[in-house]
CSV table of N, CA, C and O in Angstrom, one decimal:
chain,number,residue,atom,x,y,z
A,129,MET,N,0.9,-1.1,0.5
A,129,MET,CA,-0.2,-0.1,0.0
A,129,MET,C,0.9,1.0,-0.1
A,129,MET,O,1.4,1.9,0.8
A,130,ASP,N,0.2,2.2,-1.0
A,130,ASP,CA,1.5,2.9,-1.0
A,130,ASP,C,0.8,4.1,-0.3
A,130,ASP,O,-0.4,4.8,-0.1
A,131,SER,N,1.8,5.0,1.2
A,131,SER,CA,0.8,5.9,1.4
A,131,SER,C,1.3,7.2,1.5
A,131,SER,O,2.4,7.5,0.7
A,132,LYS,N,0.1,7.9,1.2
A,132,LYS,CA,0.2,9.5,0.2
A,132,LYS,C,1.6,10.6,1.9
A,132,LYS,O,1.0,9.9,3.3
A,133,LYS,N,1.6,11.2,1.2
A,133,LYS,CA,2.4,12.1,2.4
A,133,LYS,C,2.1,13.8,1.9
A,133,LYS,O,1.7,13.9,0.9
A,134,LEU,N,2.0,14.5,3.1
A,134,LEU,CA,1.8,15.8,2.6
A,134,LEU,C,2.3,16.4,2.6
A,134,LEU,O,3.5,17.0,3.3
A,135,TYR,N,2.9,17.4,1.5
A,135,TYR,CA,4.1,18.5,1.3
A,135,TYR,C,3.8,19.6,0.7
A,135,TYR,O,2.0,19.5,-0.3
A,136,ARG,N,4.0,20.7,1.3
A,136,ARG,CA,4.6,22.0,0.1
A,136,ARG,C,4.5,22.0,-1.6
A,136,ARG,O,5.5,21.4,-1.6
A,137,SER,N,3.7,22.5,-1.9
A,137,SER,CA,3.8,21.8,-3.3
A,137,SER,C,4.7,23.1,-3.4
A,137,SER,O,5.2,24.4,-3.7
A,138,ARG,N,5.8,22.7,-5.3
A,138,ARG,CA,6.5,23.4,-5.8
A,138,ARG,C,5.8,24.0,-7.1
A,138,ARG,O,6.5,24.9,-7.1
A,139,THR,N,4.9,23.6,-7.8
A,139,THR,CA,4.6,24.1,-8.9
A,139,THR,C,3.0,24.5,-8.9
A,139,THR,O,3.2,25.7,-9.5
A,140,ASN,N,2.3,24.7,-8.1
A,140,ASN,CA,1.3,25.1,-7.9
A,140,ASN,C,1.0,26.0,-6.4
A,140,ASN,O,0.6,25.5,-5.3
A,141,VAL,N,1.9,26.6,-6.3
A,141,VAL,CA,2.6,28.6,-5.7
A,141,VAL,C,1.6,29.3,-6.1
A,141,VAL,O,2.0,29.6,-6.8
A,142,MET,N,1.1,29.9,-4.9
A,142,MET,CA,0.8,31.6,-4.9
A,142,MET,C,1.4,32.1,-3.4
A,142,MET,O,2.1,33.0,-3.5
A,143,LEU,N,1.5,31.6,-2.2
A,143,LEU,CA,2.7,32.5,-0.9
A,143,LEU,C,3.2,31.3,-0.7
A,143,LEU,O,5.0,31.3,-1.1
A,144,ALA,N,2.9,30.2,0.2
A,144,ALA,CA,4.1,29.4,0.0
A,144,ALA,C,3.8,28.2,-0.4
A,144,ALA,O,4.8,27.1,-0.1
A,145,GLY,N,3.2,27.3,-1.2
A,145,GLY,CA,2.7,26.4,-1.7
A,145,GLY,C,1.3,25.1,-0.9
A,145,GLY,O,1.6,24.3,-1.0
A,146,VAL,N,1.0,26.1,0.3
A,146,VAL,CA,0.3,24.9,1.2
A,146,VAL,C,-0.6,24.2,1.0
A,146,VAL,O,-1.4,23.2,0.9
A,147,CYS,N,-1.8,25.4,0.0
A,147,CYS,CA,-2.9,25.3,-0.2
A,147,CYS,C,-2.6,24.6,-2.0
A,147,CYS,O,-3.8,23.5,-2.1
A,148,GLY,N,-1.3,24.5,-2.1
A,148,GLY,CA,-1.3,23.6,-3.7
A,148,GLY,C,-1.3,22.7,-3.5
A,148,GLY,O,-1.1,21.4,-3.1
A,149,GLY,N,-0.7,22.1,-1.7
A,149,GLY,CA,0.1,21.3,-1.3
A,149,GLY,C,-1.1,20.2,-0.9
A,149,GLY,O,-1.5,18.9,-1.0
A,150,ILE,N,-2.0,20.6,0.0
A,150,ILE,CA,-3.7,20.4,0.2
A,150,ILE,C,-4.3,19.6,-1.1
A,150,ILE,O,-4.9,18.8,-1.2
A,151,GLY,N,-4.6,20.7,-1.9
A,151,GLY,CA,-5.5,19.8,-2.8
A,151,GLY,C,-4.7,18.6,-3.7
A,151,GLY,O,-5.7,18.2,-4.2
A,152,GLU,N,-3.6,18.5,-3.3
A,152,GLU,CA,-2.9,17.7,-4.5
A,152,GLU,C,-3.3,16.8,-3.5
A,152,GLU,O,-3.1,15.3,-3.7
A,153,TYR,N,-2.9,16.9,-2.7
A,153,TYR,CA,-3.0,15.2,-1.5
A,153,TYR,C,-4.1,15.0,-1.6
A,153,TYR,O,-4.8,14.0,-1.5
A,154,PHE,N,-4.8,15.6,-1.3
A,154,PHE,CA,-6.7,15.7,-1.5
A,154,PHE,C,-7.6,15.1,-2.9
A,154,PHE,O,-8.5,15.1,-3.1
A,155,SER,N,-6.8,15.3,-4.1
A,155,SER,CA,-7.1,15.0,-5.0
A,155,SER,C,-7.9,16.7,-5.4
A,155,SER,O,-9.2,16.1,-6.6
A,156,ILE,N,-8.5,17.1,-5.3
A,156,ILE,CA,-9.1,18.4,-5.6
A,156,ILE,C,-8.4,19.8,-5.7
A,156,ILE,O,-7.0,20.0,-5.8
A,157,ASP,N,-9.5,20.4,-6.0
A,157,ASP,CA,-8.7,22.0,-7.0
A,157,ASP,C,-8.0,22.6,-5.7
A,157,ASP,O,-8.8,22.8,-4.7
A,158,ALA,N,-6.9,23.2,-6.0
A,158,ALA,CA,-6.3,24.1,-5.1
A,158,ALA,C,-7.0,25.3,-5.0
A,158,ALA,O,-6.9,25.7,-3.7
A,159,THR,N,-7.6,25.8,-6.2
A,159,THR,CA,-8.4,26.9,-5.6
A,159,THR,C,-9.7,27.1,-4.6
A,159,THR,O,-10.0,27.9,-4.1
A,160,ILE,N,-10.3,25.7,-4.7
A,160,ILE,CA,-11.4,25.7,-4.0
A,160,ILE,C,-10.5,25.4,-2.0
A,160,ILE,O,-11.1,26.1,-1.2
A,161,ILE,N,-9.6,25.0,-2.1
A,161,ILE,CA,-8.6,25.2,-0.8
A,161,ILE,C,-8.5,26.6,-0.9
A,161,ILE,O,-9.0,27.4,0.5
A,162,ARG,N,-8.3,27.3,-1.1
A,162,ARG,CA,-7.8,28.7,-1.0
A,162,ARG,C,-8.4,29.0,-1.1
A,162,ARG,O,-9.2,30.4,-0.2
A,163,LEU,N,-10.0,29.3,-1.5
A,163,LEU,CA,-11.1,30.2,-1.1
A,163,LEU,C,-11.6,29.7,0.4
A,163,LEU,O,-12.1,30.7,0.5
A,164,VAL,N,-11.6,28.4,1.0
A,164,VAL,CA,-11.8,27.9,2.2
A,164,VAL,C,-10.6,28.9,3.2
A,164,VAL,O,-11.2,29.6,3.8
A,165,TRP,N,-9.5,28.9,2.9
A,165,TRP,CA,-8.8,29.8,3.7
A,165,TRP,C,-8.7,30.5,3.6
A,165,TRP,O,-8.7,31.7,4.5
A,166,GLY,N,-9.7,31.5,2.3
A,166,GLY,CA,-9.4,32.9,2.4
A,166,GLY,C,-10.8,33.3,3.1
A,166,GLY,O,-10.9,34.3,4.0
A,167,LEU,N,-12.0,32.7,3.7
A,167,LEU,CA,-12.7,32.5,4.0
A,167,LEU,C,-12.1,32.5,5.5
A,167,LEU,O,-12.9,33.4,6.8
A,168,LEU,N,-12.0,31.9,5.7
A,168,LEU,CA,-11.2,31.6,7.7
A,168,LEU,C,-10.3,32.6,7.4
A,168,LEU,O,-10.6,33.1,9.2
A,169,GLY,N,-9.4,33.5,6.3
A,169,GLY,CA,-8.6,34.5,7.4
A,169,GLY,C,-8.9,35.3,7.7
A,169,GLY,O,-8.6,36.4,8.1
A,170,CYS,N,-10.4,35.4,7.0
A,170,CYS,CA,-11.3,37.2,7.4
A,170,CYS,C,-11.5,36.9,8.9
A,170,CYS,O,-11.7,37.9,9.4
A,171,THR,N,-11.2,35.8,9.6
A,171,THR,CA,-11.7,35.5,11.0
A,171,THR,C,-10.5,35.5,11.9
A,171,THR,O,-10.4,36.0,12.6
A,172,GLY,N,-9.1,35.7,10.9
A,172,GLY,CA,-7.8,35.6,11.7
A,172,GLY,C,-7.5,34.4,12.3
A,172,GLY,O,-6.2,33.8,12.2
A,173,THR,N,-8.0,33.1,12.0
A,173,THR,CA,-7.6,32.2,12.8
A,173,THR,C,-6.7,31.2,11.2
A,173,THR,O,-5.9,30.7,11.5
A,174,GLY,N,-8.1,31.2,10.4
A,174,GLY,CA,-6.9,31.1,9.2
A,174,GLY,C,-5.0,31.8,8.0
A,174,GLY,O,-4.9,30.8,8.6
A,175,ILE,N,-5.0,32.9,9.0
A,175,ILE,CA,-3.7,33.1,8.9
A,175,ILE,C,-2.8,32.8,9.9
A,175,ILE,O,-1.3,32.5,9.4
A,176,VAL,N,-3.0,32.4,10.9
A,176,VAL,CA,-2.4,32.2,11.8
A,176,VAL,C,-1.8,30.7,11.0
A,176,VAL,O,-0.8,30.0,11.3
A,177,ALA,N,-3.0,29.6,11.3
A,177,ALA,CA,-3.5,27.9,10.5
A,177,ALA,C,-2.5,28.2,9.2
A,177,ALA,O,-1.9,26.8,9.0
A,178,TYR,N,-2.6,29.3,8.7
A,178,TYR,CA,-1.3,29.1,7.3
A,178,TYR,C,0.5,29.2,7.6
A,178,TYR,O,1.1,28.9,7.2
A,179,ILE,N,0.7,29.8,8.2
A,179,ILE,CA,1.3,30.7,8.8
A,179,ILE,C,2.5,29.5,9.4
A,179,ILE,O,3.7,28.8,8.9
A,180,ILE,N,1.8,28.7,10.6
A,180,ILE,CA,2.2,27.4,11.3
A,180,ILE,C,2.7,27.0,9.8
A,180,ILE,O,3.2,25.4,9.9
A,181,ALA,N,1.1,26.3,9.1
A,181,ALA,CA,1.1,24.9,7.7
A,181,ALA,C,2.9,25.7,7.6
A,181,ALA,O,3.2,24.2,6.7
A,182,ALA,N,2.7,26.2,6.6
A,182,ALA,CA,4.0,26.8,6.0
A,182,ALA,C,5.1,26.9,6.7
A,182,ALA,O,6.1,25.8,6.1
A,183,ILE,N,5.4,26.3,8.1
A,183,ILE,CA,6.2,25.8,8.3
A,183,ILE,C,6.3,24.6,9.3
A,183,ILE,O,7.7,24.4,9.2
A,184,ILE,N,5.6,23.7,9.3
A,184,ILE,CA,5.6,22.3,9.2
A,184,ILE,C,5.4,21.7,8.7
A,184,ILE,O,6.0,20.9,8.5
A,185,ILE,N,4.9,22.1,7.0
A,185,ILE,CA,4.8,21.1,6.2
A,185,ILE,C,6.1,21.2,5.2
A,185,ILE,O,6.5,22.3,5.1
A,186,PRO,N,6.6,20.1,5.3
A,186,PRO,CA,8.0,20.0,4.1
A,186,PRO,C,7.6,20.3,2.8
A,186,PRO,O,6.6,20.1,2.0
A,187,LYS,N,8.8,20.7,2.2
A,187,LYS,CA,8.8,21.3,0.7
A,187,LYS,C,8.4,19.4,-0.1
A,187,LYS,O,9.3,19.5,0.4
A,188,ASP,N,8.1,19.5,-1.4
A,188,ASP,CA,8.0,18.2,-2.1
A,188,ASP,C,9.4,18.2,-2.4
A,188,ASP,O,9.9,19.1,-3.3
A,189,PRO,N,10.0,16.7,-2.0
A,189,PRO,CA,11.3,16.6,-2.6
A,189,PRO,C,11.9,16.2,-4.3
A,189,PRO,O,12.3,16.2,-4.6
A,190,TYR,N,10.4,15.5,-4.3
A,190,TYR,CA,10.5,15.1,-5.7
A,190,TYR,C,10.2,15.4,-7.0
A,190,TYR,O,9.8,15.2,-7.8
A,191,GLU,N,9.2,16.9,-6.4
A,191,GLU,CA,8.8,17.3,-7.8
A,191,GLU,C,9.9,18.5,-8.6
A,191,GLU,O,10.6,18.9,-7.4
A,192,LYS,N,9.8,19.0,-9.3
A,192,LYS,CA,10.5,19.6,-10.0
A,192,LYS,C,9.9,21.0,-10.1
A,192,LYS,O,9.1,21.5,-10.5
């Protein structure tokens, strides 16, 4: 069984590649993730969560 790992995207990047990486992990469009994250950003929680995710989630070592 091939285990999936969450990485920040190197190709689907706007700020740090967090939304692109989450979109690739769940096989959905990164734009949907960005819209949800934008709504969370209006509350302030999303901004803090994005910064933490950008620090914790490693970049994809296999992507070119």
